[in-house]
Short mmCIF file of C-alpha atoms and ligand atoms in Angstrom, two decimals:
data_model
loop_
_atom_site.label_atom_id
_atom_site.label_comp_id
_atom_site.label_asym_id
_atom_site.label_seq_id
_atom_site.Cartn_x
_atom_site.Cartn_y
_atom_site.Cartn_z
CA MET A 1094 157.86 -120.82 -48.56
CA ILE A 1095 155.39 -118.01 -46.97
CA LEU A 1096 156.14 -116.96 -43.53
CA ILE A 1097 154.79 -114.51 -40.91
CA LEU A 1098 156.93 -112.51 -38.64
CA LEU A 1099 154.87 -111.43 -35.30
CA GLY A 1100 155.54 -109.56 -32.48
CA PRO A 1101 154.52 -105.92 -31.07
CA PRO A 1102 156.61 -102.37 -32.69
CA GLY A 1103 160.14 -102.12 -32.10
CA ALA A 1104 160.67 -105.84 -31.78
CA GLY A 1105 162.88 -105.94 -34.54
CA LYS A 1106 160.43 -107.52 -37.14
CA GLY A 1107 161.78 -105.25 -40.26
CA THR A 1108 165.28 -106.15 -39.42
CA GLN A 1109 164.98 -109.68 -39.46
CA ALA A 1110 162.61 -109.77 -42.51
CA GLU A 1111 165.23 -108.02 -44.67
CA ARG A 1112 167.97 -110.90 -43.31
CA ILE A 1113 165.54 -113.45 -44.51
CA VAL A 1114 165.18 -111.62 -47.79
CA GLN A 1115 168.58 -111.92 -48.29
CA ARG A 1116 168.69 -115.48 -47.33
CA LEU A 1117 165.61 -117.21 -48.85
CA GLY A 1118 165.20 -114.53 -51.81
CA ILE A 1119 161.38 -114.21 -51.52
CA PRO A 1120 160.21 -110.38 -50.68
CA GLN A 1121 159.26 -109.26 -47.64
CA LEU A 1122 155.70 -107.78 -47.61
CA SER A 1123 155.32 -104.55 -44.80
CA THR A 1124 151.90 -103.31 -44.74
CA GLY A 1125 153.20 -100.57 -42.72
CA ASP A 1126 155.60 -99.70 -45.74
CA MET A 1127 153.01 -99.93 -47.90
CA LEU A 1128 150.52 -97.67 -45.70
CA ARG A 1129 153.24 -95.28 -45.72
CA ALA A 1130 154.04 -94.87 -49.28
CA ALA A 1131 150.37 -94.67 -49.90
CA VAL A 1132 150.44 -91.87 -47.69
CA ALA A 1133 153.52 -90.55 -49.15
CA ALA A 1134 151.86 -91.02 -52.59
CA GLY A 1135 148.29 -89.04 -51.60
CA SER A 1136 146.01 -91.84 -52.65
CA ASP A 1137 142.75 -92.30 -51.48
CA VAL A 1138 143.94 -95.26 -49.13
CA GLY A 1139 147.00 -93.34 -48.01
CA GLN A 1140 144.31 -90.22 -47.18
CA LYS A 1141 141.69 -92.63 -45.32
CA ALA A 1142 145.17 -94.46 -43.41
CA LYS A 1143 147.14 -91.27 -42.22
CA ALA A 1144 144.79 -89.90 -39.20
CA ILE A 1145 144.60 -93.74 -37.90
CA MET A 1146 148.34 -94.70 -38.26
CA ASP A 1147 149.49 -91.51 -36.40
CA ARG A 1148 146.89 -91.91 -33.67
CA GLY A 1149 148.48 -95.43 -33.73
CA GLU A 1150 145.32 -97.24 -34.20
CA LEU A 1151 144.74 -100.24 -36.88
CA VAL A 1152 143.50 -98.99 -40.50
CA SER A 1153 140.25 -101.50 -41.41
CA ASP A 1154 140.62 -105.31 -41.77
CA ASP A 1155 138.96 -104.81 -45.25
CA ILE A 1156 141.33 -102.21 -46.50
CA MET A 1157 144.26 -104.46 -45.43
CA VAL A 1158 142.94 -107.48 -46.90
CA GLU A 1159 142.56 -105.93 -50.26
CA ILE A 1160 146.03 -104.50 -49.98
CA ILE A 1161 147.86 -107.84 -48.91
CA SER A 1162 145.70 -109.95 -51.69
CA ALA A 1163 146.51 -107.71 -54.24
CA ARG A 1164 150.35 -107.60 -53.55
CA ILE A 1165 150.71 -111.73 -52.97
CA ASP A 1166 149.51 -111.97 -57.05
CA GLU A 1167 152.41 -110.44 -58.05
CA SER A 1168 154.83 -112.17 -59.72
CA ASP A 1169 157.89 -111.80 -57.58
CA CYS A 1170 155.50 -113.24 -54.76
CA THR A 1171 155.19 -116.88 -56.70
CA LYS A 1172 158.45 -118.75 -54.59
CA GLY A 1173 156.77 -116.87 -51.36
CA PHE A 1174 156.99 -114.19 -49.34
CA ILE A 1175 157.49 -112.94 -45.86
CA LEU A 1176 154.50 -111.33 -44.39
CA ASP A 1177 155.66 -108.11 -41.81
CA GLY A 1178 153.02 -106.73 -39.88
CA PHE A 1179 150.22 -108.58 -41.27
CA PRO A 1180 147.93 -110.18 -40.24
CA ARG A 1181 147.44 -108.09 -36.86
CA THR A 1182 143.87 -109.09 -36.17
CA LEU A 1183 141.72 -112.51 -36.16
CA VAL A 1184 139.85 -111.23 -38.58
CA GLN A 1185 143.03 -110.26 -40.92
CA ALA A 1186 144.01 -113.95 -39.81
CA ASP A 1187 140.94 -115.48 -40.62
CA ARG A 1188 140.90 -114.15 -44.21
CA LEU A 1189 144.59 -114.50 -44.75
CA ALA A 1190 143.79 -117.82 -44.55
CA ASP A 1191 140.82 -118.15 -46.86
CA LEU A 1192 142.85 -116.17 -49.34
CA LEU A 1193 146.18 -118.62 -49.28
CA ALA A 1194 143.41 -121.46 -49.36
CA GLY A 1195 141.87 -120.43 -52.49
CA LYS A 1196 145.27 -119.98 -53.80
CA GLY A 1197 146.20 -123.30 -52.73
CA ARG A 1198 149.26 -122.16 -51.05
CA PRO A 1199 149.67 -122.93 -47.67
CA LEU A 1200 151.35 -121.06 -44.65
CA ASN A 1201 154.67 -122.54 -43.62
CA VAL A 1202 155.46 -121.25 -40.24
CA VAL A 1203 154.46 -118.21 -38.22
CA ILE A 1204 157.71 -116.89 -36.21
CA GLU A 1205 156.84 -114.91 -32.98
CA LEU A 1206 159.50 -112.39 -31.88
CA ARG A 1207 158.69 -112.43 -27.99
CA VAL A 1208 160.28 -109.35 -26.50
CA ASP A 1209 159.93 -107.22 -22.93
CA GLU A 1210 157.82 -104.27 -23.39
CA ASP A 1211 160.15 -101.80 -20.92
CA ALA A 1212 162.71 -102.39 -23.25
CA LEU A 1213 160.73 -101.85 -26.72
CA LEU A 1214 160.23 -98.41 -25.05
CA GLU A 1215 163.75 -97.78 -25.04
CA ARG A 1216 164.19 -98.87 -28.83
CA ILE A 1217 161.61 -97.01 -30.09
CA ARG A 1218 163.09 -94.07 -28.60
CA THR A 1219 166.24 -94.71 -29.90
CA ARG A 1220 165.12 -95.36 -33.40
CA ALA A 1221 163.32 -92.36 -33.36
CA ALA A 1222 166.47 -90.22 -32.07
CA GLU A 1223 168.80 -91.99 -34.47
CA SER A 1224 166.80 -91.64 -37.30
CA LYS A 1225 167.01 -88.40 -39.99
CA ASP A 1226 163.22 -88.73 -40.68
CA ALA A 1227 161.75 -90.26 -37.64
CA ARG A 1228 158.12 -91.67 -37.96
CA ALA A 1229 154.93 -89.65 -36.88
CA ASP A 1230 154.22 -92.68 -34.94
CA ASP A 1231 157.46 -93.42 -33.18
CA THR A 1232 156.73 -91.23 -29.89
CA ALA A 1233 156.51 -92.16 -26.68
CA GLU A 1234 152.85 -91.76 -26.20
CA THR A 1235 152.00 -93.35 -29.62
CA LEU A 1236 154.03 -96.29 -28.99
CA LYS A 1237 151.93 -97.06 -25.37
CA LYS A 1238 148.85 -96.57 -27.98
CA ARG A 1239 150.56 -99.45 -30.21
CA LEU A 1240 151.51 -101.70 -27.57
CA SER A 1241 147.81 -101.67 -26.21
CA VAL A 1242 146.67 -102.34 -29.57
CA TYR A 1243 148.96 -105.17 -30.07
CA ARG A 1244 148.26 -106.77 -26.68
CA GLU A 1245 144.33 -106.28 -27.18
CA GLN A 1246 144.03 -107.31 -31.20
CA THR A 1247 147.50 -108.78 -32.60
CA ALA A 1248 148.45 -110.46 -29.27
CA PRO A 1249 145.33 -113.37 -29.96
CA LEU A 1250 146.88 -114.67 -33.04
CA ILE A 1251 149.62 -116.19 -30.51
CA PRO A 1252 147.06 -118.84 -29.37
CA TYR A 1253 145.51 -118.62 -32.57
CA TYR A 1254 148.73 -119.99 -34.64
CA GLU A 1255 149.93 -122.11 -31.60
CA GLU A 1256 146.43 -124.55 -32.07
CA LYS A 1257 147.48 -124.83 -35.75
CA GLY A 1258 150.70 -125.86 -34.94
CA LEU A 1259 152.34 -123.29 -36.97
CA LEU A 1260 154.12 -121.13 -34.04
CA ARG A 1261 157.43 -120.75 -33.13
CA VAL A 1262 158.82 -118.38 -30.72
CA VAL A 1263 162.23 -116.57 -30.67
CA ASP A 1264 163.86 -114.41 -28.16
CA GLY A 1265 163.50 -111.17 -29.26
CA MET A 1266 165.59 -109.97 -26.56
CA ARG A 1267 168.96 -111.30 -27.49
CA SER A 1268 171.44 -109.57 -30.27
CA ILE A 1269 169.86 -108.91 -33.65
CA ASP A 1270 172.80 -111.70 -34.82
CA GLU A 1271 171.70 -114.20 -32.33
CA VAL A 1272 167.83 -113.43 -33.20
CA THR A 1273 168.97 -114.29 -37.17
CA ASP A 1274 170.81 -116.93 -36.05
CA ALA A 1275 167.33 -118.61 -34.19
CA ILE A 1276 165.23 -117.53 -36.78
CA ASN A 1277 167.54 -119.49 -39.11
CA ALA A 1278 167.22 -122.41 -36.94
CA VAL A 1279 163.61 -122.25 -37.26
CA LEU A 1280 163.56 -121.98 -41.26
CA ASN A 1281 165.87 -125.23 -41.40
CA GLU A 1282 163.55 -126.94 -39.08
CA VAL A 1283 160.49 -126.19 -41.07
CA GLY A 1284 162.67 -126.82 -44.74
CA ALA A 1285 163.53 -123.46 -45.93
CA GLY A 1286 167.25 -123.40 -45.13
P1 LIG B 1508 154.40 -100.66 -38.66
O1 LIG B 1508 155.37 -100.40 -39.78
O2 LIG B 1508 153.89 -102.29 -39.07
O3 LIG B 1508 154.48 -100.75 -37.51
O4 LIG B 1508 152.57 -100.04 -38.99
C1 LIG B 1508 152.43 -98.82 -38.93
C2 LIG B 1508 150.99 -98.83 -38.75
O5 LIG B 1508 150.55 -98.93 -40.11
C3 LIG B 1508 150.36 -99.27 -37.72
O6 LIG B 1508 150.50 -98.67 -36.56
C4 LIG B 1508 148.74 -99.19 -38.24
O7 LIG B 1508 148.23 -98.10 -37.89
C5 LIG B 1508 148.80 -99.59 -39.88
N1 LIG B 1508 149.28 -100.88 -40.16
C6 LIG B 1508 149.95 -101.80 -40.64
N2 LIG B 1508 149.78 -102.78 -40.81
C7 LIG B 1508 148.43 -103.00 -40.81
C8 LIG B 1508 147.67 -103.88 -40.26
N3 LIG B 1508 147.94 -105.10 -40.83
N4 LIG B 1508 146.38 -103.87 -40.45
C9 LIG B 1508 146.04 -102.79 -39.54
N5 LIG B 1508 146.90 -101.65 -39.79
C10 LIG B 1508 147.95 -101.90 -40.18
#
């Protein structure tokens, strides 16, 4: 089962991805987490990515595709994986399609967590206030930037996957458990239950 979780920052992709990991026993591939690990390790990629991430902008498609391409070849991905935070541009989506086609592996479903933007700002503020080690990009100013980047560069993936018949929309404004139930219903529908 290969699935994509789509939605703006703060929509709850990470939280829901962890629950899908429990349910399906396939790994969550969070490109944000991978980049933060690269920044912490001080690798070449990390050094290039840090300032871009702090500004709330997107790291280059080439770097991202390279990272994800290497990751999905690892042994824990043979049964499938959950993409959280990738793809984020149409270029990344096209390159992912090529990658998967080359490996003969189908993308099963894209689940969009649809949320209200005003509520997001509040959620991110709470996340920043509650977190012991708040992320450098969890500030109201950067969030606004990340939301506008989402609208401009990532939201076009919604019609892109809709046309391919892969998109399922889940109301991300409901409680965490209700969102999980709605996602589980989609997973059952696509044969992953
Ligand atoms: P996230 O944790 O998914 O919100 O990602 C944090 C930051 O990492 C984003 O704001 C981007 O700067 C960068 N990033 C994560 N995934 C991608 C991606 N697929 N393409 C480009 N930049 C990304």
